[in-house]
Amino acid sequence: MTRMVMCRKHQKELAGLARPPFPGSKGEDIYNNISQQAWEEWQTHQTMLINERHLNMMDADDRKFIMAEMDKFFAGEAFAQAEGYVPPSNN
């Protein structure tokens, strides 16, 4: 049976992650409050940000930036976009 969570991003009950995405309290928070769908959306967006902005995940400032943007993404706040990216329309 799929584990369900009240997704913070989509504000509805959706299938949750199978396990926390990383250790610690941040990973537990995501596990308990973010859906699999929202996590996959973040992974796609994160990859675009890393590529577009040439981020180095070995750099502490770049990791802080990504974590801050992830928090904004899941909270429904304005978050950084890849320059020139236009999301596909649902039409």
CSV table of C-alpha atoms in Angstrom, one decimal:
chain,number,residue,atom,x,y,z
A,1,MET,CA,0.0,0.0,0.0
A,2,THR,CA,1.3,3.4,-0.9
A,3,ARG,CA,2.0,5.8,2.0
A,4,MET,CA,0.0,9.0,1.7
A,5,VAL,CA,1.1,12.5,2.9
A,6,MET,CA,-0.6,15.9,2.9
A,7,CYS,CA,1.7,17.5,0.4
A,8,ARG,CA,2.9,21.0,1.4
A,9,LYS,CA,3.5,22.0,-2.3
A,10,HIS,CA,0.2,20.8,-3.8
A,11,GLN,CA,-2.0,21.2,-0.7
A,12,LYS,CA,-3.6,17.8,-1.1
A,13,GLU,CA,-3.1,14.2,-0.1
A,14,LEU,CA,-0.7,12.4,-2.5
A,15,ALA,CA,1.6,9.4,-2.5
A,16,GLY,CA,4.6,10.0,-0.3
A,17,LEU,CA,8.3,9.2,-0.7
A,18,ALA,CA,9.4,5.6,0.1
A,19,ARG,CA,12.2,7.0,2.4
A,20,PRO,CA,13.7,10.3,3.4
A,21,PRO,CA,15.7,11.8,0.5
A,22,PHE,CA,18.7,12.5,2.8
A,23,PRO,CA,19.5,12.2,6.5
A,24,GLY,CA,18.6,14.6,9.3
A,25,SER,CA,15.6,16.7,10.2
A,26,LYS,CA,15.3,18.3,6.7
A,27,GLY,CA,15.1,14.8,5.1
A,28,GLU,CA,12.5,13.8,7.7
A,29,ASP,CA,10.5,16.9,7.0
A,30,ILE,CA,10.4,16.2,3.3
A,31,TYR,CA,9.5,12.6,3.9
A,32,ASN,CA,6.6,13.5,6.1
A,33,ASN,CA,5.3,16.6,4.2
A,34,ILE,CA,6.3,16.3,0.5
A,35,SER,CA,4.7,14.0,-2.1
A,36,GLN,CA,6.6,11.9,-4.6
A,37,GLN,CA,5.2,14.0,-7.3
A,38,ALA,CA,6.4,17.3,-5.8
A,39,TRP,CA,9.9,15.7,-5.1
A,40,GLU,CA,10.2,14.7,-8.7
A,41,GLU,CA,9.2,18.2,-9.9
A,42,TRP,CA,11.8,19.6,-7.6
A,43,GLN,CA,14.5,17.2,-8.9
A,44,THR,CA,13.8,18.4,-12.5
A,45,HIS,CA,13.8,22.1,-11.4
A,46,GLN,CA,17.0,21.6,-9.4
A,47,THR,CA,18.8,20.1,-12.3
A,48,MET,CA,17.8,23.0,-14.5
A,49,LEU,CA,19.1,25.5,-11.8
A,50,ILE,CA,22.4,23.6,-11.4
A,51,ASN,CA,23.0,23.5,-15.1
A,52,GLU,CA,21.8,27.0,-16.0
A,53,ARG,CA,23.7,28.7,-13.2
A,54,HIS,CA,26.8,26.4,-13.4
A,55,LEU,CA,26.5,25.5,-9.7
A,56,ASN,CA,29.1,23.3,-8.1
A,57,MET,CA,27.6,21.1,-5.4
A,58,MET,CA,31.0,20.8,-3.7
A,59,ASP,CA,30.7,24.6,-3.0
A,60,ALA,CA,29.0,25.4,0.3
A,61,ASP,CA,27.4,28.6,-1.0
A,62,ASP,CA,25.9,26.8,-4.0
A,63,ARG,CA,24.5,24.1,-1.7
A,64,LYS,CA,23.0,26.7,0.5
A,65,PHE,CA,21.4,28.4,-2.5
A,66,ILE,CA,19.9,25.1,-3.7
A,67,MET,CA,18.6,24.3,-0.2
A,68,ALA,CA,17.0,27.8,0.1
A,69,GLU,CA,15.4,27.5,-3.3
A,70,MET,CA,14.1,24.0,-2.4
A,71,ASP,CA,12.4,25.4,0.7
A,72,LYS,CA,10.8,28.2,-1.4
A,73,PHE,CA,9.7,25.7,-4.0
A,74,PHE,CA,7.9,23.4,-1.5
A,75,ALA,CA,6.4,26.4,0.4
A,76,GLY,CA,4.8,27.8,-2.7
A,77,GLU,CA,6.9,31.0,-2.6
A,78,ALA,CA,8.6,32.7,-5.5
A,79,PHE,CA,11.7,30.6,-6.3
A,80,ALA,CA,14.6,31.0,-8.8
A,81,GLN,CA,13.9,30.1,-12.4
A,82,ALA,CA,16.3,29.0,-15.1
A,83,GLU,CA,16.8,32.0,-17.4
A,84,GLY,CA,14.6,31.9,-20.4
A,85,TYR,CA,12.7,28.8,-19.3
A,86,VAL,CA,9.0,28.7,-20.1
A,87,PRO,CA,7.1,25.9,-18.6
A,88,PRO,CA,5.0,23.8,-21.0
A,89,SER,CA,1.4,24.8,-21.2
A,90,ASN,CA,-1.3,22.2,-20.5
A,91,ASN,CA,-3.3,23.1,-23.6
